[in-house]
Every structure is written in C-alpha cells, then in structure tokens.
Amino acid sequence: MVVWFRRDLRLHDNRALAEAASLGRPVVPLFVLDEESPRVRPLGGASRWWLHQSLHALAEDLAGLGLSLRLRQGPASDVIPKVVRETGAGRVVWNRCYEPASVARDTKIKTTLRADGVETESYAGSLLSEPGEILTGQGTPYKVFTSFWKRLRECYRAPPPHPAPKRLAPGPAIASDHLDDWGLQPTAPDWAEGLRETWEVGETAARRRLADFMADGVERYGIDRDRPDLEGSSRLSPHLHWGEIGPHQVWRAAAPLIEADAPGASGHEALLRELAWRDFSHHLLSDSPHMETDNWRTALDRFPWGDDPQALAAWQQGRTGYPIVDAGMRELWHTGWMHNRVRMITASFLTKDLLIHWRDGEAWFWDTLVDADLANNVANWQWVAGSGADAQPFFRIFNPIRQAEKFDPAGAYVRRWVPEIARLPDRWLHQPWEAPPNALSEAGVELGRDYPPPIVDHAAARERALQAYEKTRRRPQT
Ligand code: FAD
C-alpha cells in the first residue's frame, strides 16, 4: 500500500501510517511536491527551505522503520495513479488537508483510484476538529471565535494516541527523485543562514520543543505570550504547519494539568485556546474559499487601498522609521518567524498607516514565514485589516509607539533587531525622531543616515485611514 505523506511529516500519531502498521501490508511511503494542481499555491521561499529539512528528517526516521521515502514531483492527480501502477498497490492512504484546492484535488484522486479498483482512505489529524464538525445550533459554521472556542472546548475529546510503528514491511523499490535536485534550498544567494541558526527541523525537534515548553514556559504563557522580548510562546507553528507534531499531541500534553486544576494551568488553557484559532481559521477558509484572495466582509471591497511600491519596500525591508515595525520585519527576514504581537503591529501598520492592501502583506508573509499557512495567514491578515470574520474593527488602529512601550518595555526586542539605535535611552528608543539632538548624538545616531525618519506620521496616517473608512461606509453599494 502507498502512504501518501503531505503535511503530516511525522511517525507518531499519524493515523495513515498507523493504519499501514495495523494492516501489516508492505508500505511505499511517498511525498509529492505538487505545485501544479489547479489553484494550489506554490510554496514561499522560507517554506521550501523548511520542507527540505523536514523531508530529510522524515526520510531518516522512516529508514529506521525499514522504509525508503519516495519523492516525486508533479500534479498529484497524475503522480499518485502512476505510483499505484508502478507498485501494483491495492490501497492508498493519507491524512487530510483542508485548503479548498487540496480538497478538490484529493476528491478527484479518490474518485479516479476507486474507479480503477484501488482502495483509498483518508484520515483526520491535522486539526483538532474538521470543518463542518463544530457548528452553531442552526447548523452553520461559527463566525465569532469566542463562541467557536466555547463549543470546541465542550465537545472536543482527544482521540487515543497512535504510537510510531516499530517496523514496517517495505513495498516495491520504485524510483525516487533526489531531494537536492528539487532546489528547495536557496543557493545563489544563500539567504538561509538565519533560518539554520534559529530552527531545528523535523519530528524529533518538534517533540523536544513541545516537551521543553511544557516543562518550562507554558505556565507563564498566559502572561508572557504577548511579549516579543521574551521567549514567551511555544514557537511550534512551523512544526504544526508541516505536521511534525499534531494538534492532538499538544492537547494531550496540556489537558491533564487543566483537568487536575493544577497551579499554572491557566497557561495551558491559554495555549489550547490559541490552538483553536488555528482550527477557526481553517474552518473559515473552508466555508468561504473566496477569502484566500478577497475580503471576507465585502463591505471593505470599496476601500481605496493605495499603491505605493516604495512604502511597501520600506516595510518589507524594515526601514519604516518605526523601530517596533522594523524590528519585526527584520526578525521575519532573518529567522522566518515573527512574534504574534509584532505580526499584528506590522500588519496594522501596512494596512492602516500605509493604506496598502492586506493581500500585499499576506504575500510577503507567505514568502518569508517558515510557518506560512494559507488559512492562518489570510484569516489573520483579514482580522487585522478589518475585513475578516470576528475581525478587529477597522477603527481600532494599533499605535506602534504605545504597543512597543507596552510589550517591549525595556526595548530588548528593538535593540536586538535594530542595533543601530540600541544606544538610545529607553525613553526615545521607540520614537527616535522625538529624541533631542544631544540624546541622538550621544547614542551615535543621525536620523536619515543611520536610521530612517518615520515614513508617515502615525497620528496623521490614522486620521487618513479613518476618513477613508468613513467614506467607504457611506459610499452607496454599486
Ligand atoms: P503560540 O502562541 O505558542 O500558539 C500555539 C499555536 O497556536 C501556534 O503554533 C499556532 O499553530 C496556533 N496559533 C496561535 N495564534 C494563532 C492565530 N492567531 N491564528 C491561528 N493560529 C494560531 N500563524 C501561522 O501558523 N501561519 C501563518 O501564516 C500566520 N500568519 C499570520 C499573519 C498575521 C498578520 C498574524 C497577525 C498572525 C499570523 N499567524 C500565523 C498566527 C500567529 O502569529 C502564529 O501562529 C504564532 O505567532 C506562532 O507562534 P507560536 O507557535 O509561538 O504560537
């Protein structure tokens, strides 16, 4: 039988693999690099880098079971039937993904294989709950997160864990691409040094990160999770995205303390609540596929987004003159990850201070995040922009200075990522343009030479955004 790995690059708690183990049939483990199926979005650069490392780790882990991971490239609807013919497999199994393009493709593959007399089975496992499972009393999907979370919390029961198989019988040795030939890693230039310094990739690393966070971190998560200057959150997002660890595993790790009402369990509860945002985003995208590219709330369709390539480039490169925004954008570029609070600040700055469409920001995050995830990215961008479900209302505009003072109070985060202004006293660090000339010269900073002046005045930009929004609201529907 063929076990088709997708975004479940792990051996533990992998239902498709567990099924193969229970049936005892010879197994061909397969990964397909499919960027050609209709509407499937090609991976961004940082995701490609992660995938390379993750497949490498998975291949080693599978080798320990006696299996050799097979790699193929092309539209999965061509590749899977071809592999079935080459191996003579009578059964293909996989774990489900929920992006609309995946669902359409996988449904087609199932139909084709079954018509050819090949058994297929797919399993849940990459979310706590599948789209369509958590519904309102009227049988419709939730549009407000708090109610969704309440319902999920009431109905969710973690399924029994599936241990990693010990050994599996190998299927026929068919040809495989070489991972290096896929060119997933950047070479000229090699921009991945920061990613290599920051991340350990693969299931073993993911399990260790979860265990470490449960041992040290989660108790303070409820308090520290908003602080980019601390390691206050789990940093599990790329591992969860690629399925190196599954959400049920996180739930099982956190739930016993909550059930025992143990001290510090509020951090565990907060973690599960954040995990549920992931489900909520996937349910939203599944119910409203148009939100991948268009406003979930059509009221924002008439919003007069601007076109300012220079401002977009300044935002991407971390030289807006707002230190907390620049710190976030540089952290993203260097590590492939950005703290959630700073994601919100930078996204608000792009959409509201610069009036640049959320789609441009979403595309940049897609390319640069190691955890780039279609549902999470579009839902969160739309949440900040005010066009999403249960979104931040448009008129709530993040003030980058107040946010920085609150969540990076001693300036450690900004000093790390914007070292050219590190010697400024705390008082001026988050707004260097307000610093008196002697404070700037003592810190060795000349604005415009060492660090840019702000590209917009936040107070004026805020007014401009509110006026644009007001006009949009008043403009009659066409
Ligand atoms: P923790 O705080 O430890 O949370 C645990 C897990 O819960 C995360 O790993 C993640 O899987 C999930 N989670 C937490 N917050 C959210 C959230 N708001 N929405 C959905 N899931 C959440 N997350 C992505 O995984 N991929 C993206 O492409 C992505 N794009 C984003 C874009 C914007 C503009 C914003 C504001 C947020 C985005 N997020 C995205 C959500 C969030 O910022 C990250 O999941 C989080 O920062 C990951 O860090 P962590 O693993 O330490 O999270």
PDB file of N, CA and C in Angstrom, residues 149-196:
ATOM      1  N   TRP A 149     -14.809  28.676  20.140  1.00  0.00           N
ATOM      2  CA  TRP A 149     -13.919  28.079  21.145  1.00  0.00           C
ATOM      3  C   TRP A 149     -14.734  27.418  22.269  1.00  0.00           C
ATOM      4  N   LYS A 150     -15.791  28.095  22.694  1.00  0.00           N
ATOM      5  CA  LYS A 150     -16.622  27.541  23.774  1.00  0.00           C
ATOM      6  C   LYS A 150     -17.178  26.172  23.348  1.00  0.00           C
ATOM      7  N   ARG A 151     -17.670  26.135  22.120  1.00  0.00           N
ATOM      8  CA  ARG A 151     -18.275  24.891  21.607  1.00  0.00           C
ATOM      9  C   ARG A 151     -17.207  23.800  21.437  1.00  0.00           C
ATOM     10  N   LEU A 152     -16.060  24.186  20.874  1.00  0.00           N
ATOM     11  CA  LEU A 152     -14.977  23.208  20.672  1.00  0.00           C
ATOM     12  C   LEU A 152     -14.540  22.643  22.026  1.00  0.00           C
ATOM     13  N   ARG A 153     -14.403  23.534  22.990  1.00  0.00           N
ATOM     14  CA  ARG A 153     -13.947  23.128  24.333  1.00  0.00           C
ATOM     15  C   ARG A 153     -14.921  22.122  24.942  1.00  0.00           C
ATOM     16  N   GLU A 154     -16.233  22.366  24.682  1.00  0.00           N
ATOM     17  CA  GLU A 154     -17.256  21.460  25.235  1.00  0.00           C
ATOM     18  C   GLU A 154     -17.231  20.100  24.558  1.00  0.00           C
ATOM     19  N   CYS A 155     -17.093  20.112  23.211  1.00  0.00           N
ATOM     20  CA  CYS A 155     -17.272  18.813  22.515  1.00  0.00           C
ATOM     21  C   CYS A 155     -15.986  18.041  22.266  1.00  0.00           C
ATOM     22  N   TYR A 156     -14.833  18.714  22.345  1.00  0.00           N
ATOM     23  CA  TYR A 156     -13.605  18.030  21.917  1.00  0.00           C
ATOM     24  C   TYR A 156     -13.221  16.905  22.874  1.00  0.00           C
ATOM     25  N   ARG A 157     -12.915  15.769  22.304  1.00  0.00           N
ATOM     26  CA  ARG A 157     -12.329  14.658  23.092  1.00  0.00           C
ATOM     27  C   ARG A 157     -11.097  14.212  22.320  1.00  0.00           C
ATOM     28  N   ALA A 158      -9.939  14.279  22.960  1.00  0.00           N
ATOM     29  CA  ALA A 158      -8.718  13.884  22.242  1.00  0.00           C
ATOM     30  C   ALA A 158      -8.810  12.414  21.860  1.00  0.00           C
ATOM     31  N   PRO A 159      -8.572  12.076  20.592  1.00  0.00           N
ATOM     32  CA  PRO A 159      -8.600  10.658  20.206  1.00  0.00           C
ATOM     33  C   PRO A 159      -7.428   9.916  20.832  1.00  0.00           C
ATOM     34  N   PRO A 160      -7.521   8.588  20.964  1.00  0.00           N
ATOM     35  CA  PRO A 160      -6.403   7.848  21.546  1.00  0.00           C
ATOM     36  C   PRO A 160      -5.132   8.042  20.709  1.00  0.00           C
ATOM     37  N   PRO A 161      -3.966   8.126  21.353  1.00  0.00           N
ATOM     38  CA  PRO A 161      -2.735   8.350  20.583  1.00  0.00           C
ATOM     39  C   PRO A 161      -2.363   7.127  19.744  1.00  0.00           C
ATOM     40  N   HIS A 162      -1.669   7.378  18.640  1.00  0.00           N
ATOM     41  CA  HIS A 162      -1.148   6.281  17.810  1.00  0.00           C
ATOM     42  C   HIS A 162       0.361   6.283  17.924  1.00  0.00           C
ATOM     43  N   PRO A 163       0.944   5.311  18.590  1.00  0.00           N
ATOM     44  CA  PRO A 163       2.401   5.310  18.705  1.00  0.00           C
ATOM     45  C   PRO A 163       3.057   5.127  17.330  1.00  0.00           C
ATOM     46  N   ALA A 164       4.313   5.550  17.229  1.00  0.00           N
ATOM     47  CA  ALA A 164       5.037   5.345  15.963  1.00  0.00           C
ATOM     48  C   ALA A 164       5.226   3.846  15.750  1.00  0.00           C
ATOM     49  N   PRO A 165       5.038   3.373  14.510  1.00  0.00           N
ATOM     50  CA  PRO A 165       5.280   1.938  14.268  1.00  0.00           C
ATOM     51  C   PRO A 165       6.744   1.594  14.554  1.00  0.00           C
ATOM     52  N   LYS A 166       6.981   0.336  14.918  1.00  0.00           N
ATOM     53  CA  LYS A 166       8.371  -0.081  15.217  1.00  0.00           C
ATOM     54  C   LYS A 166       9.103  -0.499  13.940  1.00  0.00           C
ATOM     55  N   ARG A 167       8.384  -1.204  13.098  1.00  0.00           N
ATOM     56  CA  ARG A 167       8.975  -1.705  11.860  1.00  0.00           C
ATOM     57  C   ARG A 167       7.856  -1.938  10.856  1.00  0.00           C
ATOM     58  N   LEU A 168       8.120  -1.656   9.583  1.00  0.00           N
ATOM     59  CA  LEU A 168       7.102  -1.897   8.557  1.00  0.00           C
ATOM     60  C   LEU A 168       7.747  -2.643   7.401  1.00  0.00           C
ATOM     61  N   ALA A 169       6.934  -3.447   6.725  1.00  0.00           N
ATOM     62  CA  ALA A 169       7.474  -4.196   5.581  1.00  0.00           C
ATOM     63  C   ALA A 169       7.577  -3.254   4.385  1.00  0.00           C
ATOM     64  N   PRO A 170       8.761  -3.182   3.746  1.00  0.00           N
ATOM     65  CA  PRO A 170       8.889  -2.272   2.602  1.00  0.00           C
ATOM     66  C   PRO A 170       8.170  -2.800   1.366  1.00  0.00           C
ATOM     67  N   GLY A 171       7.541  -1.865   0.625  1.00  0.00           N
ATOM     68  CA  GLY A 171       6.917  -2.226  -0.652  1.00  0.00           C
ATOM     69  C   GLY A 171       7.962  -2.227  -1.751  1.00  0.00           C
ATOM     70  N   PRO A 172       7.521  -2.380  -3.022  1.00  0.00           N
ATOM     71  CA  PRO A 172       8.471  -2.424  -4.135  1.00  0.00           C
ATOM     72  C   PRO A 172       9.324  -1.148  -4.188  1.00  0.00           C
ATOM     73  N   ALA A 173      10.607  -1.328  -4.558  1.00  0.00           N
ATOM     74  CA  ALA A 173      11.553  -0.195  -4.567  1.00  0.00           C
ATOM     75  C   ALA A 173      11.438   0.558  -5.883  1.00  0.00           C
ATOM     76  N   ILE A 174      10.499   1.466  -5.974  1.00  0.00           N
ATOM     77  CA  ILE A 174      10.354   2.256  -7.211  1.00  0.00           C
ATOM     78  C   ILE A 174      11.316   3.440  -7.190  1.00  0.00           C
ATOM     79  N   ALA A 175      11.481   4.053  -8.363  1.00  0.00           N
ATOM     80  CA  ALA A 175      12.427   5.182  -8.464  1.00  0.00           C
ATOM     81  C   ALA A 175      11.944   6.365  -7.634  1.00  0.00           C
ATOM     82  N   SER A 176      12.914   7.178  -7.214  1.00  0.00           N
ATOM     83  CA  SER A 176      12.594   8.382  -6.442  1.00  0.00           C
ATOM     84  C   SER A 176      13.435   9.538  -6.960  1.00  0.00           C
ATOM     85  N   ASP A 177      12.872  10.763  -6.913  1.00  0.00           N
ATOM     86  CA  ASP A 177      13.694  11.950  -7.177  1.00  0.00           C
ATOM     87  C   ASP A 177      14.712  12.083  -6.047  1.00  0.00           C
ATOM     88  N   HIS A 178      15.765  12.879  -6.309  1.00  0.00           N
ATOM     89  CA  HIS A 178      16.696  13.220  -5.233  1.00  0.00           C
ATOM     90  C   HIS A 178      16.259  14.553  -4.633  1.00  0.00           C
ATOM     91  N   LEU A 179      16.210  14.578  -3.316  1.00  0.00           N
ATOM     92  CA  LEU A 179      15.743  15.790  -2.634  1.00  0.00           C
ATOM     93  C   LEU A 179      16.544  17.014  -3.080  1.00  0.00           C
ATOM     94  N   ASP A 180      17.856  16.869  -3.186  1.00  0.00           N
ATOM     95  CA  ASP A 180      18.704  18.013  -3.558  1.00  0.00           C
ATOM     96  C   ASP A 180      18.337  18.561  -4.946  1.00  0.00           C
ATOM     97  N   ASP A 181      17.850  17.678  -5.810  1.00  0.00           N
ATOM     98  CA  ASP A 181      17.510  18.136  -7.167  1.00  0.00           C
ATOM     99  C   ASP A 181      16.254  19.007  -7.193  1.00  0.00           C
ATOM    100  N   TRP A 182      15.500  18.998  -6.104  1.00  0.00           N
ATOM    101  CA  TRP A 182      14.275  19.812  -6.097  1.00  0.00           C
ATOM    102  C   TRP A 182      14.593  21.298  -5.911  1.00  0.00           C
ATOM    103  N   GLY A 183      15.812  21.607  -5.524  1.00  0.00           N
ATOM    104  CA  GLY A 183      16.203  23.022  -5.396  1.00  0.00           C
ATOM    105  C   GLY A 183      15.374  23.779  -4.367  1.00  0.00           C
ATOM    106  N   LEU A 184      15.028  23.112  -3.284  1.00  0.00           N
ATOM    107  CA  LEU A 184      14.205  23.790  -2.276  1.00  0.00           C
ATOM    108  C   LEU A 184      15.022  24.762  -1.428  1.00  0.00           C
ATOM    109  N   GLN A 185      16.336  24.530  -1.372  1.00  0.00           N
ATOM    110  CA  GLN A 185      17.181  25.381  -0.532  1.00  0.00           C
ATOM    111  C   GLN A 185      17.778  26.495  -1.391  1.00  0.00           C
ATOM    112  N   PRO A 186      17.863  27.697  -0.858  1.00  0.00           N
ATOM    113  CA  PRO A 186      18.443  28.778  -1.655  1.00  0.00           C
ATOM    114  C   PRO A 186      19.947  28.586  -1.821  1.00  0.00           C
ATOM    115  N   THR A 187      20.472  28.915  -2.979  1.00  0.00           N
ATOM    116  CA  THR A 187      21.913  28.778  -3.186  1.00  0.00           C
ATOM    117  C   THR A 187      22.540  30.126  -3.553  1.00  0.00           C
ATOM    118  N   ALA A 188      22.076  30.749  -4.611  1.00  0.00           N
ATOM    119  CA  ALA A 188      22.722  31.995  -5.032  1.00  0.00           C
ATOM    120  C   ALA A 188      21.669  33.112  -5.095  1.00  0.00           C
ATOM    121  N   PRO A 189      21.553  33.938  -4.054  1.00  0.00           N
ATOM    122  CA  PRO A 189      22.332  33.881  -2.823  1.00  0.00           C
ATOM    123  C   PRO A 189      21.727  32.885  -1.823  1.00  0.00           C
ATOM    124  N   ASP A 190      22.563  32.441  -0.888  1.00  0.00           N
ATOM    125  CA  ASP A 190      22.086  31.598   0.204  1.00  0.00           C
ATOM    126  C   ASP A 190      21.650  32.518   1.351  1.00  0.00           C
ATOM    127  N   TRP A 191      20.350  32.774   1.414  1.00  0.00           N
ATOM    128  CA  TRP A 191      19.849  33.706   2.430  1.00  0.00           C
ATOM    129  C   TRP A 191      19.379  32.970   3.692  1.00  0.00           C
ATOM    130  N   ALA A 192      19.644  31.653   3.775  1.00  0.00           N
ATOM    131  CA  ALA A 192      19.009  30.864   4.836  1.00  0.00           C
ATOM    132  C   ALA A 192      19.851  30.731   6.112  1.00  0.00           C
ATOM    133  N   GLU A 193      20.931  31.488   6.217  1.00  0.00           N
ATOM    134  CA  GLU A 193      21.797  31.324   7.380  1.00  0.00           C
ATOM    135  C   GLU A 193      21.031  31.548   8.696  1.00  0.00           C
ATOM    136  N   GLY A 194      20.220  32.615   8.721  1.00  0.00           N
ATOM    137  CA  GLY A 194      19.446  32.919   9.930  1.00  0.00           C
ATOM    138  C   GLY A 194      18.455  31.815  10.252  1.00  0.00           C
ATOM    139  N   LEU A 195      17.904  31.186   9.220  1.00  0.00           N
ATOM    140  CA  LEU A 195      16.952  30.094   9.448  1.00  0.00           C
ATOM    141  C   LEU A 195      17.689  28.901  10.058  1.00  0.00           C
ATOM    142  N   ARG A 196      18.878  28.620   9.521  1.00  0.00           N
ATOM    143  CA  ARG A 196      19.656  27.484  10.048  1.00  0.00           C
ATOM    144  C   ARG A 196      20.030  27.723  11.514  1.00  0.00           C
TER     145      ARG A 196
END
